[in-house]
Amino acid sequence: MTNNQPEPSPNRRLWLIILTRTSIALGAILLVAILGGVLYAWNFLNSRLAPLIESELEQLLGRPVEVGEVERFSWNSLRFDSAAIPATPNDRDRVTAEAVEVQFNLWRLLTNRTLKLNVTLINPDVYLVQAKNGRWVDTEIQTQEGEGTDFIEIELETIRAENADLVLVPTPEPGRPTGAVAIAQADGIVRFEEQDELIRFEVSGQPTRGGKIAIDGNYLPSTEQIGLAIAGQYLVASDISRLIALPVNLQAGRVDGNLTVQLDPKREQPVVIGTASLNNLTAQIENIPQNFVNTQGKLLFQENQNIVFENVSTRYGTIPVRIEGAINTLKGYNLSGRVTGVSIKNVLNTLDVEFPFPTTGTVGANLRLQGAIERPILTGSVNTIQTATVDRVEFNNLSTRFRLVPEQLTFTNIRGTPAVGGLITGSGRIDLQEPTELVFNFEAQNVPGNAIAQQYDTFPAFTIGDVSGTATIAGTPDNIQTIARLQAPQGTYPGTA
């Protein structure tokens, strides 16, 4: 067969040779450049990344950071065998981790010399101590300045914690439960966005005393404002009081809640919005002697600093109460309560009051708790539901108004109708601080004298008639003195005593 294709001209053959040799040279140069870049990147990541990560985190946190030796290395990650943020003389917070995983994009490093890091702490132990100013993290996050070396810019995108053990140590305060709060199996992530002008974070875990908690938040370094979304399930109430300064000291029970919290250095109080459900809660209000126990119901947190009570039932000592109203964290208490039936004995035991004469019966009450957070005042009115007995005198009805402050219990508008007839009115006070003293003033109107005498197993042979007069009962519970001035104008022997 004859090949009729023309032979390439000498000029064309020359160009083919030149282009082929040039391509090979350019390819070789490109290959050498790529290999050189890869080798440089490999050497940089393998030997120089650890100190740069330390430097980047130290700049970000403003405190020393220690990163261990390279344990494992690949094209898009490497692993260090340990990491630590040790405590300092001015800050007891500390963090240790069993290992650190660092993820990066090697192609981005080769093409634009930018190394974006995603750091994961493996099985870290985190120990945070509350500062005297109330802050839990006193470290101020610094803006990243694009640290790097040899024209490589380092940027930290995320810090993640996996399977962390978190211990929170609150500053002890009078009236609040003491001790640390531990959270196990905690996972969290911090994201640095908008050139570090916005820091987002998420954390979830299981407190060791029970329950679950998840927190999403954001932090603006320029204004130090913090926004939080908190979801808690079956949390131990005392842990909440350990961590957060509340107007009510929670001592026992469980709480479920969903809250948003805004913290601003320019505001005196945080803005809290959301709901919390109370399950068998025990709580104490400052300067109120007894605890509120077996508390059930819901709290509504409003933007105006109000905490509204919704369908809340409780026991004050042994007194069952249904509560409504609100606590304003700035202005104080504005709560009302209703008692549908409780024995007078339980009331006296709860108030730790000892009357100079035995008193029995069942009463209901309407209560008001008002006043500043530091000095609440409990007032109310009390009525017997059925008959009551004071000493040996039976009453169809007894009622009074009262006022309770830490040092004194006062009674006004005491009004009693004896079953045998007549009317007794009065007022009094009981000092609750040692030495305990009491003073009561009574006025009797048209009380049948013979009927009252018979209740004391006395049967005079003469007519006493209706008795009116005044009496003062004063002294200590074990040393009572009575001064009386009585009139019996209708008796066999009318007169004044």
mmCIF file of C-alpha atoms in Angstrom, residues 64-339:
data_model
loop_
_atom_site.group_PDB
_atom_site.id
_atom_site.type_symbol
_atom_site.label_atom_id
_atom_site.label_comp_id
_atom_site.label_asym_id
_atom_site.label_seq_id
_atom_site.Cartn_x
_atom_site.Cartn_y
_atom_site.Cartn_z
ATOM 1 C CA PRO A 64 -0.517 30.593 77.911
ATOM 2 C CA VAL A 65 -1.468 27.525 75.831
ATOM 3 C CA GLU A 66 0.515 24.277 75.636
ATOM 4 C CA VAL A 67 0.265 21.851 72.684
ATOM 5 C CA GLY A 68 2.001 18.448 72.778
ATOM 6 C CA GLU A 69 3.906 16.465 70.167
ATOM 7 C CA VAL A 70 2.563 15.454 66.749
ATOM 8 C CA GLU A 71 1.074 11.985 67.108
ATOM 9 C CA ARG A 72 -0.462 11.434 63.678
ATOM 10 C CA PHE A 73 -0.389 13.316 60.384
ATOM 11 C CA SER A 74 -2.341 13.256 57.105
ATOM 12 C CA TRP A 75 -2.968 15.568 54.148
ATOM 13 C CA ASN A 76 -5.928 17.309 55.834
ATOM 14 C CA SER A 77 -5.384 16.774 59.548
ATOM 15 C CA LEU A 78 -2.929 16.132 62.285
ATOM 16 C CA ARG A 79 -3.223 14.996 65.876
ATOM 17 C CA PHE A 80 -1.269 16.181 68.916
ATOM 18 C CA ASP A 81 -0.896 13.901 71.919
ATOM 19 C CA SER A 82 -2.018 16.513 74.487
ATOM 20 C CA ALA A 83 -3.026 20.113 75.097
ATOM 21 C CA ALA A 84 -3.440 22.327 78.144
ATOM 22 C CA ILE A 85 -4.475 25.805 79.174
ATOM 23 C CA PRO A 86 -2.916 25.956 82.661
ATOM 24 C CA ALA A 87 -4.145 28.089 85.533
ATOM 25 C CA THR A 88 -2.421 31.417 86.132
ATOM 26 C CA PRO A 89 -1.791 33.383 89.338
ATOM 27 C CA ASN A 90 -4.782 35.586 88.448
ATOM 28 C CA ASP A 91 -7.106 33.004 86.920
ATOM 29 C CA ARG A 92 -7.793 29.546 88.368
ATOM 30 C CA ASP A 93 -9.585 28.326 85.226
ATOM 31 C CA ARG A 94 -7.794 25.484 83.487
ATOM 32 C CA VAL A 95 -8.237 22.994 80.640
ATOM 33 C CA THR A 96 -6.423 19.743 79.825
ATOM 34 C CA ALA A 97 -7.112 17.394 76.892
ATOM 35 C CA GLU A 98 -5.970 13.862 76.094
ATOM 36 C CA ALA A 99 -5.388 14.829 72.458
ATOM 37 C CA VAL A 100 -6.034 17.545 69.885
ATOM 38 C CA GLU A 101 -7.257 16.997 66.331
ATOM 39 C CA VAL A 102 -6.585 19.825 63.839
ATOM 40 C CA GLN A 103 -8.429 19.841 60.511
ATOM 41 C CA PHE A 104 -7.260 22.054 57.626
ATOM 42 C CA ASN A 105 -7.505 22.479 53.825
ATOM 43 C CA LEU A 106 -4.159 21.749 52.224
ATOM 44 C CA TRP A 107 -5.297 22.930 48.768
ATOM 45 C CA ARG A 108 -6.247 26.348 50.133
ATOM 46 C CA LEU A 109 -2.863 26.552 51.832
ATOM 47 C CA LEU A 110 -1.096 25.769 48.521
ATOM 48 C CA THR A 111 -3.206 28.147 46.415
ATOM 49 C CA ASN A 112 -3.601 31.259 48.590
ATOM 50 C CA ARG A 113 -1.317 30.608 51.568
ATOM 51 C CA THR A 114 -4.227 30.756 54.027
ATOM 52 C CA LEU A 115 -4.468 28.082 56.688
ATOM 53 C CA LYS A 116 -7.934 27.842 58.249
ATOM 54 C CA LEU A 117 -7.881 25.641 61.328
ATOM 55 C CA ASN A 118 -10.633 23.641 63.005
ATOM 56 C CA VAL A 119 -9.417 22.423 66.402
ATOM 57 C CA THR A 120 -11.051 19.583 68.373
ATOM 58 C CA LEU A 121 -10.168 18.822 72.002
ATOM 59 C CA ILE A 122 -10.533 15.101 72.738
ATOM 60 C CA ASN A 123 -11.821 14.114 76.222
ATOM 61 C CA PRO A 124 -10.946 17.452 77.815
ATOM 62 C CA ASP A 125 -11.252 18.282 81.520
ATOM 63 C CA VAL A 126 -12.510 21.845 81.962
ATOM 64 C CA TYR A 127 -12.364 23.551 85.377
ATOM 65 C CA LEU A 128 -14.004 26.990 85.652
ATOM 66 C CA VAL A 129 -14.094 29.121 88.812
ATOM 67 C CA GLN A 130 -16.583 31.979 89.087
ATOM 68 C CA ALA A 131 -14.872 35.346 89.508
ATOM 69 C CA LYS A 132 -15.807 37.754 92.298
ATOM 70 C CA ASN A 133 -17.550 39.976 89.751
ATOM 71 C CA GLY A 134 -19.901 37.083 88.965
ATOM 72 C CA ARG A 135 -18.464 36.227 85.560
ATOM 73 C CA TRP A 136 -17.797 32.595 84.748
ATOM 74 C CA VAL A 137 -15.168 33.227 82.100
ATOM 75 C CA ASP A 138 -12.986 36.215 82.909
ATOM 76 C CA THR A 139 -10.825 35.655 79.829
ATOM 77 C CA GLU A 140 -11.455 38.348 77.223
ATOM 78 C CA ILE A 141 -11.481 36.971 73.666
ATOM 79 C CA GLN A 142 -9.080 38.974 71.476
ATOM 80 C CA THR A 143 -9.563 39.672 67.777
ATOM 81 C CA GLN A 144 -7.321 37.553 65.576
ATOM 82 C CA GLU A 145 -4.735 39.581 63.694
ATOM 83 C CA GLY A 146 -4.038 37.035 60.953
ATOM 84 C CA GLU A 147 -0.950 35.607 62.582
ATOM 85 C CA GLY A 148 1.367 33.493 60.469
ATOM 86 C CA THR A 149 4.839 33.120 59.108
ATOM 87 C CA ASP A 150 6.568 33.036 55.731
ATOM 88 C CA PHE A 151 3.541 34.690 54.095
ATOM 89 C CA ILE A 152 1.154 32.070 55.501
ATOM 90 C CA GLU A 153 -1.888 33.504 57.246
ATOM 91 C CA ILE A 154 -3.420 31.517 60.117
ATOM 92 C CA GLU A 155 -7.161 31.750 60.836
ATOM 93 C CA LEU A 156 -8.982 29.842 63.567
ATOM 94 C CA GLU A 157 -12.480 28.843 62.408
ATOM 95 C CA THR A 158 -13.733 26.581 65.202
ATOM 96 C CA ILE A 159 -12.778 25.066 68.536
ATOM 97 C CA ARG A 160 -14.699 21.911 69.409
ATOM 98 C CA ALA A 161 -14.785 19.804 72.590
ATOM 99 C CA GLU A 162 -15.802 16.147 72.524
ATOM 100 C CA ASN A 163 -16.821 14.129 75.600
ATOM 101 C CA ALA A 164 -15.710 16.819 78.036
ATOM 102 C CA ASP A 165 -15.896 16.726 81.828
ATOM 103 C CA LEU A 166 -16.870 20.215 82.979
ATOM 104 C CA VAL A 167 -16.625 21.412 86.590
ATOM 105 C CA LEU A 168 -18.117 24.784 87.575
ATOM 106 C CA VAL A 169 -17.066 26.218 90.957
ATOM 107 C CA PRO A 170 -19.361 29.078 92.060
ATOM 108 C CA THR A 171 -18.335 31.847 94.430
ATOM 109 C CA PRO A 172 -19.889 31.040 97.852
ATOM 110 C CA GLU A 173 -22.657 33.448 98.844
ATOM 111 C CA PRO A 174 -24.769 33.537 102.011
ATOM 112 C CA GLY A 175 -27.986 31.585 101.678
ATOM 113 C CA ARG A 176 -27.008 29.777 98.473
ATOM 114 C CA PRO A 177 -26.103 26.071 98.266
ATOM 115 C CA THR A 178 -22.367 25.465 98.259
ATOM 116 C CA GLY A 179 -20.258 23.105 96.187
ATOM 117 C CA ALA A 180 -19.312 22.626 92.544
ATOM 118 C CA VAL A 181 -21.571 21.642 89.650
ATOM 119 C CA ALA A 182 -20.210 18.897 87.393
ATOM 120 C CA ILE A 183 -21.377 18.172 83.837
ATOM 121 C CA ALA A 184 -20.319 14.939 82.131
ATOM 122 C CA GLN A 185 -20.326 13.850 78.474
ATOM 123 C CA ALA A 186 -20.361 17.470 77.374
ATOM 124 C CA ASP A 187 -19.947 18.379 73.716
ATOM 125 C CA GLY A 188 -19.462 21.909 72.482
ATOM 126 C CA ILE A 189 -18.230 24.082 69.648
ATOM 127 C CA VAL A 190 -17.137 27.711 69.309
ATOM 128 C CA ARG A 191 -17.302 29.352 65.872
ATOM 129 C CA PHE A 192 -15.401 32.535 65.003
ATOM 130 C CA GLU A 193 -17.298 34.516 62.370
ATOM 131 C CA GLU A 194 -17.307 37.922 60.668
ATOM 132 C CA GLN A 195 -13.590 38.397 61.244
ATOM 133 C CA ASP A 196 -14.070 37.473 64.899
ATOM 134 C CA GLU A 197 -16.638 40.229 65.459
ATOM 135 C CA LEU A 198 -19.166 37.480 66.218
ATOM 136 C CA ILE A 199 -18.453 34.350 68.255
ATOM 137 C CA ARG A 200 -21.117 31.628 68.314
ATOM 138 C CA PHE A 201 -21.082 28.668 70.667
ATOM 139 C CA GLU A 202 -23.077 25.544 71.490
ATOM 140 C CA VAL A 203 -22.723 23.184 74.437
ATOM 141 C CA SER A 204 -24.750 20.249 75.725
ATOM 142 C CA GLY A 205 -24.226 17.749 78.512
ATOM 143 C CA GLN A 206 -25.581 15.816 81.457
ATOM 144 C CA PRO A 207 -25.125 17.234 84.969
ATOM 145 C CA THR A 208 -23.875 14.499 87.277
ATOM 146 C CA ARG A 209 -26.789 15.096 89.675
ATOM 147 C CA GLY A 210 -29.227 14.364 86.846
ATOM 148 C CA GLY A 211 -30.991 15.988 83.927
ATOM 149 C CA LYS A 212 -29.878 17.364 80.574
ATOM 150 C CA ILE A 213 -28.884 20.844 79.445
ATOM 151 C CA ALA A 214 -28.198 22.483 76.083
ATOM 152 C CA ILE A 215 -27.026 26.059 75.517
ATOM 153 C CA ASP A 216 -26.744 27.993 72.243
ATOM 154 C CA GLY A 217 -25.216 31.433 72.415
ATOM 155 C CA ASN A 218 -23.373 34.279 70.788
ATOM 156 C CA TYR A 219 -20.842 36.822 72.016
ATOM 157 C CA LEU A 220 -19.970 40.243 70.589
ATOM 158 C CA PRO A 221 -16.409 41.104 71.672
ATOM 159 C CA SER A 222 -16.798 44.781 70.768
ATOM 160 C CA THR A 223 -19.676 45.327 73.231
ATOM 161 C CA GLU A 224 -19.224 42.261 75.511
ATOM 162 C CA GLN A 225 -22.905 41.420 74.984
ATOM 163 C CA ILE A 226 -23.917 37.771 75.362
ATOM 164 C CA GLY A 227 -27.098 36.096 74.128
ATOM 165 C CA LEU A 228 -28.081 32.643 75.390
ATOM 166 C CA ALA A 229 -30.807 30.121 74.586
ATOM 167 C CA ILE A 230 -31.005 27.573 77.408
ATOM 168 C CA ALA A 231 -32.991 24.324 77.364
ATOM 169 C CA GLY A 232 -32.983 22.203 80.510
ATOM 170 C CA GLN A 233 -34.719 18.948 81.365
ATOM 171 C CA TYR A 234 -35.146 17.596 84.896
ATOM 172 C CA LEU A 235 -32.362 19.769 86.296
ATOM 173 C CA VAL A 236 -31.563 19.712 90.020
ATOM 174 C CA ALA A 237 -32.900 22.977 91.423
ATOM 175 C CA SER A 238 -30.013 23.483 93.858
ATOM 176 C CA ASP A 239 -27.550 23.387 90.921
ATOM 177 C CA ILE A 240 -29.411 26.334 89.379
ATOM 178 C CA SER A 241 -29.072 28.344 92.616
ATOM 179 C CA ARG A 242 -25.381 27.465 92.777
ATOM 180 C CA LEU A 243 -24.787 28.916 89.319
ATOM 181 C CA ILE A 244 -27.284 31.791 89.064
ATOM 182 C CA ALA A 245 -28.096 34.513 91.598
ATOM 183 C CA LEU A 246 -31.900 34.352 91.949
ATOM 184 C CA PRO A 247 -34.243 36.257 94.295
ATOM 185 C CA VAL A 248 -35.413 32.834 95.528
ATOM 186 C CA ASN A 249 -32.948 30.253 96.860
ATOM 187 C CA LEU A 250 -33.749 26.858 95.298
ATOM 188 C CA GLN A 251 -32.728 24.024 97.618
ATOM 189 C CA ALA A 252 -34.306 20.838 96.258
ATOM 190 C CA GLY A 253 -36.565 19.511 93.521
ATOM 191 C CA ARG A 254 -36.353 19.500 89.733
ATOM 192 C CA VAL A 255 -36.819 22.143 87.027
ATOM 193 C CA ASP A 256 -37.576 21.985 83.295
ATOM 194 C CA GLY A 257 -37.148 25.174 81.331
ATOM 195 C CA ASN A 258 -36.610 27.018 78.072
ATOM 196 C CA LEU A 259 -35.113 30.483 78.527
ATOM 197 C CA THR A 260 -33.422 33.171 76.469
ATOM 198 C CA VAL A 261 -30.976 35.374 78.361
ATOM 199 C CA GLN A 262 -29.432 38.685 77.253
ATOM 200 C CA LEU A 263 -26.363 39.864 79.207
ATOM 201 C CA ASP A 264 -25.202 43.432 78.676
ATOM 202 C CA PRO A 265 -22.507 45.151 80.796
ATOM 203 C CA LYS A 266 -24.562 48.355 80.568
ATOM 204 C CA ARG A 267 -27.608 46.762 82.247
ATOM 205 C CA GLU A 268 -27.845 46.107 85.969
ATOM 206 C CA GLN A 269 -29.831 42.880 85.487
ATOM 207 C CA PRO A 270 -29.911 40.296 82.674
ATOM 208 C CA VAL A 271 -33.030 40.144 80.489
ATOM 209 C CA VAL A 272 -34.604 36.686 80.861
ATOM 210 C CA ILE A 273 -37.570 35.493 78.785
ATOM 211 C CA GLY A 274 -39.182 32.046 78.789
ATOM 212 C CA THR A 275 -40.771 29.450 81.039
ATOM 213 C CA ALA A 276 -39.732 27.090 83.815
ATOM 214 C CA SER A 277 -41.762 24.198 85.211
ATOM 215 C CA LEU A 278 -41.327 23.338 88.902
ATOM 216 C CA ASN A 279 -41.447 19.750 90.179
ATOM 217 C CA ASN A 280 -41.531 19.141 93.944
ATOM 218 C CA LEU A 281 -39.396 22.223 94.545
ATOM 219 C CA THR A 282 -38.080 23.441 97.903
ATOM 220 C CA ALA A 283 -37.297 27.166 97.994
ATOM 221 C CA GLN A 284 -36.354 29.760 100.573
ATOM 222 C CA ILE A 285 -37.093 33.489 100.466
ATOM 223 C CA GLU A 286 -34.690 35.753 102.302
ATOM 224 C CA ASN A 287 -35.914 36.853 105.753
ATOM 225 C CA ILE A 288 -38.913 34.482 105.627
ATOM 226 C CA PRO A 289 -38.369 31.910 108.407
ATOM 227 C CA GLN A 290 -39.760 28.723 106.827
ATOM 228 C CA ASN A 291 -39.093 27.087 103.458
ATOM 229 C CA PHE A 292 -41.666 26.651 100.710
ATOM 230 C CA VAL A 293 -41.823 22.898 99.988
ATOM 231 C CA ASN A 294 -43.608 20.521 97.565
ATOM 232 C CA THR A 295 -43.866 23.382 95.071
ATOM 233 C CA GLN A 296 -45.498 22.622 91.714
ATOM 234 C CA GLY A 297 -46.396 24.939 88.841
ATOM 235 C CA LYS A 298 -44.907 27.190 86.174
ATOM 236 C CA LEU A 299 -42.896 30.410 86.153
ATOM 237 C CA LEU A 300 -43.110 32.871 83.248
ATOM 238 C CA PHE A 301 -40.040 35.076 82.781
ATOM 239 C CA GLN A 302 -40.910 38.392 81.115
ATOM 240 C CA GLU A 303 -38.793 41.123 79.512
ATOM 241 C CA ASN A 304 -39.783 43.708 82.170
ATOM 242 C CA GLN A 305 -37.892 41.698 84.838
ATOM 243 C CA ASN A 306 -41.100 40.069 86.084
ATOM 244 C CA ILE A 307 -41.237 36.404 87.089
ATOM 245 C CA VAL A 308 -44.944 35.515 86.967
ATOM 246 C CA PHE A 309 -46.329 32.594 88.997
ATOM 247 C CA GLU A 310 -48.833 30.459 87.077
ATOM 248 C CA ASN A 311 -50.820 27.667 88.800
ATOM 249 C CA VAL A 312 -48.242 27.424 91.573
ATOM 250 C CA SER A 313 -49.110 25.380 94.650
ATOM 251 C CA THR A 314 -46.795 24.956 97.621
ATOM 252 C CA ARG A 315 -46.551 24.478 101.361
ATOM 253 C CA TYR A 316 -45.133 27.119 103.653
ATOM 254 C CA GLY A 317 -43.875 24.828 106.373
ATOM 255 C CA THR A 318 -47.029 22.756 106.917
ATOM 256 C CA ILE A 319 -49.435 25.381 105.490
ATOM 257 C CA PRO A 320 -50.762 24.574 101.973
ATOM 258 C CA VAL A 321 -50.863 27.695 99.763
ATOM 259 C CA ARG A 322 -51.794 28.518 96.176
ATOM 260 C CA ILE A 323 -49.727 31.448 94.859
ATOM 261 C CA GLU A 324 -50.200 33.969 92.080
ATOM 262 C CA GLY A 325 -48.590 37.270 91.207
ATOM 263 C CA ALA A 326 -45.017 38.127 90.313
ATOM 264 C CA ILE A 327 -41.517 38.824 91.552
ATOM 265 C CA ASN A 328 -39.764 41.764 89.905
ATOM 266 C CA THR A 329 -36.013 41.335 90.214
ATOM 267 C CA LEU A 330 -35.577 45.113 90.569
ATOM 268 C CA LYS A 331 -38.689 46.198 92.493
ATOM 269 C CA GLY A 332 -39.338 43.173 94.719
ATOM 270 C CA TYR A 333 -42.275 40.915 95.599
ATOM 271 C CA ASN A 334 -45.929 41.252 94.644
ATOM 272 C CA LEU A 335 -47.371 37.823 95.409
ATOM 273 C CA SER A 336 -50.712 36.728 96.804
ATOM 274 C CA GLY A 337 -51.665 33.371 98.261
ATOM 275 C CA ARG A 338 -54.726 31.539 99.480
ATOM 276 C CA VAL A 339 -54.954 28.927 102.241
#
